[in-house]
Short mmCIF file of C-alpha atoms in Angstrom, two decimals:
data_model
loop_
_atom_site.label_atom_id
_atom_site.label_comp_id
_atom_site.label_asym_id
_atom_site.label_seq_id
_atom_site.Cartn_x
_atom_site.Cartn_y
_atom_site.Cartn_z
CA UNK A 606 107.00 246.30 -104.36
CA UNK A 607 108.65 246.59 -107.53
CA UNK A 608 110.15 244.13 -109.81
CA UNK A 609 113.30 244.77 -108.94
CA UNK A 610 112.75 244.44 -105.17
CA UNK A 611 110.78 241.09 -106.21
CA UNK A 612 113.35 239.78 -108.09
CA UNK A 613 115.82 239.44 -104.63
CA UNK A 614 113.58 236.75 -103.10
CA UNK A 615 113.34 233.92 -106.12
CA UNK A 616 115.30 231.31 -105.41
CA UNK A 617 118.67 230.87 -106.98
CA UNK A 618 120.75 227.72 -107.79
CA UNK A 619 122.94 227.83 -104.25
CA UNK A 620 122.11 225.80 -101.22
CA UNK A 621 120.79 227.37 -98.18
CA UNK A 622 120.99 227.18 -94.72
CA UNK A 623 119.06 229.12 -91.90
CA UNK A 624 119.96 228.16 -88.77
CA UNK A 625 117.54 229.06 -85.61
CA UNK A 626 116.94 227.88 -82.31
CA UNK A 627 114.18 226.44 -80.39
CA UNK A 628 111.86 229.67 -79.70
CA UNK A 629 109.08 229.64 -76.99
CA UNK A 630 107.20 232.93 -77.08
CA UNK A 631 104.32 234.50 -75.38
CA UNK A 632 103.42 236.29 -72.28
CA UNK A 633 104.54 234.25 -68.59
CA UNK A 634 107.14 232.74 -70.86
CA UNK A 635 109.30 232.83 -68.44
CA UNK A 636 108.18 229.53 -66.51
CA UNK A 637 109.70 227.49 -69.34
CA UNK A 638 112.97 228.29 -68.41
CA UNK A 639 113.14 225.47 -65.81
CA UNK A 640 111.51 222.88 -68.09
CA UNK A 641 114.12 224.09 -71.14
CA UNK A 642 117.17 223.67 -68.82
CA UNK A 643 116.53 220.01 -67.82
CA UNK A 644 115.64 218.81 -71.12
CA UNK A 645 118.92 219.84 -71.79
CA UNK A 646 120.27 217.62 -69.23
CA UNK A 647 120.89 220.71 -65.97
CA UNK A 648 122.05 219.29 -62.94
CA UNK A 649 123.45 222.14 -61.78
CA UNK A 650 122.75 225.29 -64.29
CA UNK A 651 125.05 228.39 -63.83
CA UNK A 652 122.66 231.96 -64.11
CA UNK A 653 124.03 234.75 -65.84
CA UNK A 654 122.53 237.83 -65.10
CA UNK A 655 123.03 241.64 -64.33
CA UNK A 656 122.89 243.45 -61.05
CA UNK A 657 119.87 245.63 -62.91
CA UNK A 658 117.69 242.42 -63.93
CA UNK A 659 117.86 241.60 -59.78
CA UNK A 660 116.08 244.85 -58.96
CA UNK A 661 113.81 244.28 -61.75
CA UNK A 662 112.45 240.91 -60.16
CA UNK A 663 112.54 239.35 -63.07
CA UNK A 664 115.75 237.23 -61.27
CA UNK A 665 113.80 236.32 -58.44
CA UNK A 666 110.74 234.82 -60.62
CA UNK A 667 112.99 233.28 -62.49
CA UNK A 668 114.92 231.75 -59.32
CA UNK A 669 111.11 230.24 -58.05
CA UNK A 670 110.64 228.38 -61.38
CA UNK A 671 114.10 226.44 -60.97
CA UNK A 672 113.53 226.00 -57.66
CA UNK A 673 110.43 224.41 -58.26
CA UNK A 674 111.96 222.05 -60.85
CA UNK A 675 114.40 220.92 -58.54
CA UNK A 676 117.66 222.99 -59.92
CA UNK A 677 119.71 225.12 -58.02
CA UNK A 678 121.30 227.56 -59.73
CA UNK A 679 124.55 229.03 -59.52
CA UNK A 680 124.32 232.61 -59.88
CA UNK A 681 127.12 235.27 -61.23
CA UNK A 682 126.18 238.67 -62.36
CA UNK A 683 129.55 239.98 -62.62
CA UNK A 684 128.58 241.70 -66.32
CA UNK A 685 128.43 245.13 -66.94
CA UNK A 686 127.06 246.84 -70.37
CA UNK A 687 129.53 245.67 -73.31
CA UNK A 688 131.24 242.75 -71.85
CA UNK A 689 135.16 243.08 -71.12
CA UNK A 690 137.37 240.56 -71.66
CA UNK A 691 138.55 240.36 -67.61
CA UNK A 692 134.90 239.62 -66.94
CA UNK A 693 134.08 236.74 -69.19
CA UNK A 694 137.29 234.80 -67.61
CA UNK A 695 135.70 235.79 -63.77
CA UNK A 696 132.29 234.24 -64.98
CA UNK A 697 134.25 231.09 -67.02
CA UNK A 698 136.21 230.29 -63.20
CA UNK A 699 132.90 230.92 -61.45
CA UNK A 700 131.08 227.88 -64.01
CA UNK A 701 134.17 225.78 -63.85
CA UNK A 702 134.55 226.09 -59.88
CA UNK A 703 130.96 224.67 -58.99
CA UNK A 704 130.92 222.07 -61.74
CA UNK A 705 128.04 223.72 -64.22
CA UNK A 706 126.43 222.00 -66.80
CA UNK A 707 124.35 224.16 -68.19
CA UNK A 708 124.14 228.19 -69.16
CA UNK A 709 120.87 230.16 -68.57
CA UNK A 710 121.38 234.09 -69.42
CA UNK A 711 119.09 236.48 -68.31
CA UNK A 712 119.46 239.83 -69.57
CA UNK A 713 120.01 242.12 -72.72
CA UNK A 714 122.57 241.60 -75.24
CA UNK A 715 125.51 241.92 -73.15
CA UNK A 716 124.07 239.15 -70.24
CA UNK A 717 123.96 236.74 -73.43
CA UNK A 718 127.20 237.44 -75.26
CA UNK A 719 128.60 236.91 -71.62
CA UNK A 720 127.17 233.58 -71.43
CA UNK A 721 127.98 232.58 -74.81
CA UNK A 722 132.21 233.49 -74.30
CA UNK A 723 131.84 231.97 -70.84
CA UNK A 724 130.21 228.78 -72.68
CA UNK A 725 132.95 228.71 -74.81
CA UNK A 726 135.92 229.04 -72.41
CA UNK A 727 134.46 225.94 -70.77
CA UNK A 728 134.41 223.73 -73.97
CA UNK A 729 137.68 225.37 -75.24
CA UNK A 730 139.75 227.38 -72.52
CA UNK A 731 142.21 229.64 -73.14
CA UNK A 732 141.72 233.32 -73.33
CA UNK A 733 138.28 234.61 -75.10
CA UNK A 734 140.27 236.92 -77.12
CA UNK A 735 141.95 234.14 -79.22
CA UNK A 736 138.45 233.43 -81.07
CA UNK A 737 137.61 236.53 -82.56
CA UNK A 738 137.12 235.53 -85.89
CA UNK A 739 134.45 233.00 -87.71
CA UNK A 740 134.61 229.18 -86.51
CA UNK A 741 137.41 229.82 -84.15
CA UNK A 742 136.06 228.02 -80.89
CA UNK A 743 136.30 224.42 -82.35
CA UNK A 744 134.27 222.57 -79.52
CA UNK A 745 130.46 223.01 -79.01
CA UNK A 746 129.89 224.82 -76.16
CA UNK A 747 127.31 223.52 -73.21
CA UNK A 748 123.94 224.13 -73.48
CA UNK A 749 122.88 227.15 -73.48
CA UNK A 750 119.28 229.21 -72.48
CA UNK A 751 118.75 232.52 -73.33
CA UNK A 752 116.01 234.80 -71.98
CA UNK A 753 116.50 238.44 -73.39
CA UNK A 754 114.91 241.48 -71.42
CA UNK A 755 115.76 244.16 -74.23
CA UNK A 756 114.46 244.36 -77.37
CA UNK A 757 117.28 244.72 -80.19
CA UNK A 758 120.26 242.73 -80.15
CA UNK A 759 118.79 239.66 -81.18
CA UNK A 760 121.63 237.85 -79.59
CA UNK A 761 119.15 235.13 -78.34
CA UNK A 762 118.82 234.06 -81.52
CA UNK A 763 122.46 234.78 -83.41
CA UNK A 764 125.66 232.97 -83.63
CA UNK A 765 127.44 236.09 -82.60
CA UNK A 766 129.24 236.91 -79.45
CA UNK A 767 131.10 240.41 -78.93
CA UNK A 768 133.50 240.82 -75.77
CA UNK A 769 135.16 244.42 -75.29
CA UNK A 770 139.35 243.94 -75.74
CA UNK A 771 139.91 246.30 -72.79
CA UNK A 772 143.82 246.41 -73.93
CA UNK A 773 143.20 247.75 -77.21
CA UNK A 774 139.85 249.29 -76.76
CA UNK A 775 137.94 247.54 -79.71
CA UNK A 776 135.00 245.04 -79.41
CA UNK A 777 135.75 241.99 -80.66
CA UNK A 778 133.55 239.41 -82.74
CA UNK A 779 133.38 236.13 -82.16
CA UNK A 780 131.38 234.23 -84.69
CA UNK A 781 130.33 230.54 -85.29
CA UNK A 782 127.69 228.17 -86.18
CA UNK A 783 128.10 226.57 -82.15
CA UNK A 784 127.02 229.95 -80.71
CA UNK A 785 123.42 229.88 -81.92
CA UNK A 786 121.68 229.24 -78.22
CA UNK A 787 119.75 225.73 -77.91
CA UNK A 788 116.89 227.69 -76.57
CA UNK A 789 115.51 230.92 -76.06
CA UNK A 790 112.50 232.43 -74.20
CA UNK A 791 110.56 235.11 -75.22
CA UNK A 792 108.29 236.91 -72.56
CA UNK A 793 107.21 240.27 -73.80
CA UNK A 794 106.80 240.98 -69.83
CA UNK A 795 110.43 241.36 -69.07
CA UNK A 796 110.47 244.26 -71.28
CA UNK A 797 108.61 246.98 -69.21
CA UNK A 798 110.95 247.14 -66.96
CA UNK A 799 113.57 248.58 -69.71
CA UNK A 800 114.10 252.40 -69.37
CA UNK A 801 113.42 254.67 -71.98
CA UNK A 802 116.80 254.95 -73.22
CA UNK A 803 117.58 251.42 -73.65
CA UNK A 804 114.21 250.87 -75.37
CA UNK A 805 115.33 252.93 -77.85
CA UNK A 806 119.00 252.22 -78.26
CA UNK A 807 117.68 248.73 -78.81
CA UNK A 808 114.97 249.34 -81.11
CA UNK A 809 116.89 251.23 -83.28
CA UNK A 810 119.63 248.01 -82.70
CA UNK A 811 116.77 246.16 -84.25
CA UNK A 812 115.77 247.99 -86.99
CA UNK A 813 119.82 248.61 -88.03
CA UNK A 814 120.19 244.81 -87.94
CA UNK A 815 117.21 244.31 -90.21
CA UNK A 816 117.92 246.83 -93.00
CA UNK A 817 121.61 245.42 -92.36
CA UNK A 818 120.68 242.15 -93.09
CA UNK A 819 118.65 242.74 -96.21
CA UNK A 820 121.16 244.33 -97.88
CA UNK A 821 123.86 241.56 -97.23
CA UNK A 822 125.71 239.76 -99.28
CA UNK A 823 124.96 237.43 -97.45
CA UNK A 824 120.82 237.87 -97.94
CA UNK A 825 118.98 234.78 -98.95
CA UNK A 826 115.09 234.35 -99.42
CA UNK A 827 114.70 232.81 -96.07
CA UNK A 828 116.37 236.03 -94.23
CA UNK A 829 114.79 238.45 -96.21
CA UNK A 830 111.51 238.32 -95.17
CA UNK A 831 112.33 238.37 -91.55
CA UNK A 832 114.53 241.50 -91.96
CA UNK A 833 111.38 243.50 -93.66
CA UNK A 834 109.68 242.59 -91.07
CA UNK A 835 111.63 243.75 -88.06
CA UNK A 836 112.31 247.10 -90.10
CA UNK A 837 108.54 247.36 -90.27
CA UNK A 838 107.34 246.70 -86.47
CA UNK A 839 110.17 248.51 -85.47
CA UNK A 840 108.88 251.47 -87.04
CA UNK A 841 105.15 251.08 -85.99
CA UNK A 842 105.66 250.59 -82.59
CA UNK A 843 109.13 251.85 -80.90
CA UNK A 844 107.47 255.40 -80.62
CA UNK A 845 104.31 253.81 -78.61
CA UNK A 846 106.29 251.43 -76.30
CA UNK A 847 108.18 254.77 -75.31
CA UNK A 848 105.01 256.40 -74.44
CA UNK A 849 103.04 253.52 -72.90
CA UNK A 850 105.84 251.24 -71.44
CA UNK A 851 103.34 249.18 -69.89
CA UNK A 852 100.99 248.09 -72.98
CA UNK A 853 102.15 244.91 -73.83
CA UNK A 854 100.54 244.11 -76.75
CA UNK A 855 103.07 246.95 -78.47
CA UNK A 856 105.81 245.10 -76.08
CA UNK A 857 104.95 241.98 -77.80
CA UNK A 858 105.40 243.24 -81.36
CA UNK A 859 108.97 245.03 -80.40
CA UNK A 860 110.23 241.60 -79.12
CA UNK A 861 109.46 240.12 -82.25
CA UNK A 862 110.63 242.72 -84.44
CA UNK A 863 114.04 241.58 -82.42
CA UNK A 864 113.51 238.23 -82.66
CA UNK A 865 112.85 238.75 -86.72
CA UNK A 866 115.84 241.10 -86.87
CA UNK A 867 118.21 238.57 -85.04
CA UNK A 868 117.13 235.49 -87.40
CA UNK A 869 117.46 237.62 -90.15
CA UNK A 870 120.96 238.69 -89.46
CA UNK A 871 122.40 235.47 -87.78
CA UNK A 872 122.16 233.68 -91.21
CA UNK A 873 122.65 236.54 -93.47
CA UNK A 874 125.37 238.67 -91.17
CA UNK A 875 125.49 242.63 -91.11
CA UNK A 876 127.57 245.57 -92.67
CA UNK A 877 129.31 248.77 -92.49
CA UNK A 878 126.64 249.94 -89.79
CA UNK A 879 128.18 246.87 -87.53
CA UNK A 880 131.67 247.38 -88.40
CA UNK A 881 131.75 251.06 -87.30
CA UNK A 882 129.25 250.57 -84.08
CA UNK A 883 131.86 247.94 -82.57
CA UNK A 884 135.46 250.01 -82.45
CA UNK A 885 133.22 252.97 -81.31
CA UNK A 886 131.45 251.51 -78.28
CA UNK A 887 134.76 249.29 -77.52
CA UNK A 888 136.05 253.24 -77.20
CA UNK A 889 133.89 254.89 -75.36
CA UNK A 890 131.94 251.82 -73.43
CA UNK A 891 128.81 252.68 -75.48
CA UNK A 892 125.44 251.22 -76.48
CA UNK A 893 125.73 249.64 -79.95
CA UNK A 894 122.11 250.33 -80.33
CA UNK A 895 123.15 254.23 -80.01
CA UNK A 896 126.12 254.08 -82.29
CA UNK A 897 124.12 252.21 -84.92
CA UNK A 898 121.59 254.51 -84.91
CA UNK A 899 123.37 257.55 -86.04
CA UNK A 900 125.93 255.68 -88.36
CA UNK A 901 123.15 253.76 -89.99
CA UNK A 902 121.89 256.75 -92.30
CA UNK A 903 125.06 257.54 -93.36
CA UNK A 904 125.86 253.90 -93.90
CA UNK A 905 123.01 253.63 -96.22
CA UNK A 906 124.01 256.91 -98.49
CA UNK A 907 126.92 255.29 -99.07
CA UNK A 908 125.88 252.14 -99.60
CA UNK A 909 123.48 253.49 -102.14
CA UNK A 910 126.07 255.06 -104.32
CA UNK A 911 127.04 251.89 -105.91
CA UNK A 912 123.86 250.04 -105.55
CA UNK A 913 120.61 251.78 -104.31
CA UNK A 914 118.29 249.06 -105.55
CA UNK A 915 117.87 246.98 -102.47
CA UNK A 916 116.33 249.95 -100.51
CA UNK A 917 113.39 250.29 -102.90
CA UNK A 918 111.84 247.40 -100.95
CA UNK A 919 112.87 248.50 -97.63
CA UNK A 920 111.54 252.26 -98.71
CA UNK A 921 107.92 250.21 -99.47
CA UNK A 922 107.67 248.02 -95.61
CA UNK A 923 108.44 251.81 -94.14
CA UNK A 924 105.46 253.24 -96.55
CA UNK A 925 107.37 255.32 -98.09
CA UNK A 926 106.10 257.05 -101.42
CA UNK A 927 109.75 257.34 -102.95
CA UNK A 928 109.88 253.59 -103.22
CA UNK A 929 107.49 254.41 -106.34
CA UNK A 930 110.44 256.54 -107.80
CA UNK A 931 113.96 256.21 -108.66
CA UNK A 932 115.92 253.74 -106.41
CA UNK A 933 118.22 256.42 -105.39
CA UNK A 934 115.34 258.77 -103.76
CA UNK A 935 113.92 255.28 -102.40
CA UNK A 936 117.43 254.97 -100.52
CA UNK A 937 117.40 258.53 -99.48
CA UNK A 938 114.33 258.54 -98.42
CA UNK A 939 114.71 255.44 -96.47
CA UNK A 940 118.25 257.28 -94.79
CA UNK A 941 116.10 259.87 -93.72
CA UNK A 942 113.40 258.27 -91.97
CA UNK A 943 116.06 256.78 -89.80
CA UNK A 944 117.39 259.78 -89.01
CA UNK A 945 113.82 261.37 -87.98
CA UNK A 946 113.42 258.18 -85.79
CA UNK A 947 116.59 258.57 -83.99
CA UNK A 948 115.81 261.51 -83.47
CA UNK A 949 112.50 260.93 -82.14
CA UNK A 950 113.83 258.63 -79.61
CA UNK A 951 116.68 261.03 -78.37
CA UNK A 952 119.79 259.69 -79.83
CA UNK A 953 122.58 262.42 -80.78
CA UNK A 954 122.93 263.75 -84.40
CA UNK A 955 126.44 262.50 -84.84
CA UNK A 956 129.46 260.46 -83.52
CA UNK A 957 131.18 263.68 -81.45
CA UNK A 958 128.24 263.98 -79.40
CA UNK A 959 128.93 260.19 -78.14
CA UNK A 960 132.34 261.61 -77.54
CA UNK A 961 134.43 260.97 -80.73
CA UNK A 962 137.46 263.26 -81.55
CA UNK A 963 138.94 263.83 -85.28
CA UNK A 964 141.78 262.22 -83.73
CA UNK A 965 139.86 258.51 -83.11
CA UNK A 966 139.20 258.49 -86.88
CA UNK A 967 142.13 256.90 -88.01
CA UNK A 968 141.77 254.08 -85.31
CA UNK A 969 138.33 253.41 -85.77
CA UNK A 970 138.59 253.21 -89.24
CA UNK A 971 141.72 250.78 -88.81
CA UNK A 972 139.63 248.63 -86.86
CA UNK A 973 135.86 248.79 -88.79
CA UNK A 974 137.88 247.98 -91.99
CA UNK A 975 138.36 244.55 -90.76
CA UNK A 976 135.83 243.59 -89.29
CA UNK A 977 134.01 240.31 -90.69
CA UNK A 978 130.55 242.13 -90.86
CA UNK A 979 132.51 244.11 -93.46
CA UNK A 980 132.46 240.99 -95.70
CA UNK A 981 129.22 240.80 -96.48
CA UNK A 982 128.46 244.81 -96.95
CA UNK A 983 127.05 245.39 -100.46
CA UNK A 984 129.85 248.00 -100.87
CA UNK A 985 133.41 247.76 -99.90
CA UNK A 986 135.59 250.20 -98.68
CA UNK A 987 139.02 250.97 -98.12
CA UNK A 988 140.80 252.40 -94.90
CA UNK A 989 140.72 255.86 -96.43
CA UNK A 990 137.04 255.01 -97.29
CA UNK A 991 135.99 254.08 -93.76
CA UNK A 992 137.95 257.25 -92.30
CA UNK A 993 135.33 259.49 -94.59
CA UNK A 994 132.61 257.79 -93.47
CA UNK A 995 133.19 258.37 -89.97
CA UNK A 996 133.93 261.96 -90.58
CA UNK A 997 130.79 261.87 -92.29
CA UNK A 998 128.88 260.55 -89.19
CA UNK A 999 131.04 262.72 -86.45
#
């Protein structure tokens, strides 16, 4: 690593703060779900889950360990992929009708940002739409258990939630310290039972969030190392969980390159990558994973116009012999491997195979622009700006 790339992780002068939740990890994780939810106090713990994770079996498991810790759960798995606004208020009336006291979520990234808007309709009310924005839900929310069955998102981890404004079609970002789940459950396990597209959507959600992260504003010494790593087991090991779903010692290292990628970008937020994906999937109902996977390259070109430096040390954790060169070919070199990895794993070449028109631009754009992830990018842009990106990426 060169000096420059060392220079990022000395400590400055500023405080900081990494915030993380209690993490159990390991193969037959899973049992600890009962024992998590009463130490949090459950009485009567509400289960979030998806129609798919009930096929899976993984639900039913799950169901025999609460039942065997005397908790019966009330069970809604009214959430489809990208959760809409309508469907967070069905799931909030379902946990305030039986009297719920606790939140366990079951499921990928949309399963937990369900939970985590219906957890904060119950300490807030209202409608979920009136806290996009940072530190809008003033009341903690209930406890909360997470138990993701992808392997991207890192939402288990994070203090984001993102609902799908079905009026305006847009995804929405909710964002606050309260959000970060009291407990989450890793069992590399539930992952086998992922199909081949969504393992790759969300290990290239993963590996976006990590090189996302590390070139934040927002970066500090305690996310940087996490974000380095994700990048790097998401690169040794996506390509051999697709071709032996069942080996779980290469299931084991994908869940914690998600688990790395979502405490790296919890505390040190995300960038243009994020603030494109969201408009774009709150258009077309699709995978962020996906849409961050062919926006990312471009993301990082023009990132590294103003500032290629950071990607030197990405460029090295990928093994890449341009990080011993100029930071510029380190950047482009790193923009490239994504795009040979996304392609690897099936994802389109660009935006209008997902389904976006010329004529979306000037939306999208309208929308990524203000997005809070756009905050903490290493380069800013303009409306005009963002348009030529995406018509870079369609």
């Amino acid at each position: 690593m060169t000096g420059e790339a060392i220079s990022r992780v000395i400590p400055g002068q500023r405080l900081l703060k990494f915030q993380a939740p209690e993490i159990l990890f390991g193969e037959d994780a899973l049992v600890e779900a009962a024992n998590a939810a009463q130490r949090l106090g459950a009485q009567r713990p509400m289960l979030v889950s998806d129609a798919g994770l009930v096929d899976a079996g993984w639900f039913a498991e799950l169901l025999v360990h609460l039942s065997r810790a005397g908790l019966s759960a009330q069970i809604w798995c009214g959430v489809t992929p990208n959760p809409k606004d309508h469907e967070i208020h069905e799931g909030y009336r379902a946990y305030a009708h039986h009297g719920c006291d606790v939140l366990i979520a079951l499921g990928g990234g949309s399963v937990i940002d369900a939970a985590k808007g219906i957890a904060i309709l119950a300490a807030n009310g209202g409608n979920i739409l009136e806290y996009e924005g940072i530190d809008k839900a003033r009341n903690s929310i209930p406890p909360l258990v997470v138990i993701p069955t992808t392997s991207g998102s890192g939402a288990d981890v994070s203090q984001f939630c993102i609902v799908t404004d079905t009026a305006r079609k847009t995804k929405i970002t909710i964002l606050g310290r309260s959000l970060v789940p009291d407990t989450t459950i890793i069992d590399p396990r539930l992952l086998v039972t992922m199909p081949d597209w969504l393992n790759a959507a969300t290990g290239l959600e993963a590996m976006a969030n990590g090189i996302e992260a590390f070139v934040s504003l927002g970066h500090n010494p305690l996310t940087d190392h996490h974000a380095l790593r994700a990048v790097s087991l998401v690169a040794r090991n996506l390509i051999h969980t697709l071709e032996e779903p069942k080996f779980l010692p290469g299931r084991a290292l994908m869940a914690q390159a998600s688990l790395e990628a979502g405490l790296s970008f919890t505390n040190a937020i995300l960038g243009a990558a994020q603030a494109m994906s969201h408009p774009v999937g709150g258009l077309l109902d699709a995978p962020y994973g996906v849409i961050a996977g062919v926006v990312l390259p471009h993301v990082i070109r023009f990132n590294a116009e103003t500032d290629p430096r950071p990607y030197v040390a990405i460029a090295s954790c990928l093994g890449l012999p341009e990080c011993m060169g100029r930071p510029s070919e380190a950047a482009a070199a790193v923009a490239a491997f994504v795009e040979r990895l996304a392609r690897q794993v099936g994802l389109p070449s660009g935006l209008q195979a997902l389904g976006v028109r010329e004529e979306d631009i000037p939306g999208l754009a309208s929308f990524a622009v203000k997005a809070p992830s756009m905050m903490t990018n290493p380069r800013s842009a303009d409306e005009r700006e963002m348009q030529t990106l995406f018509r870079t990426a369609l």
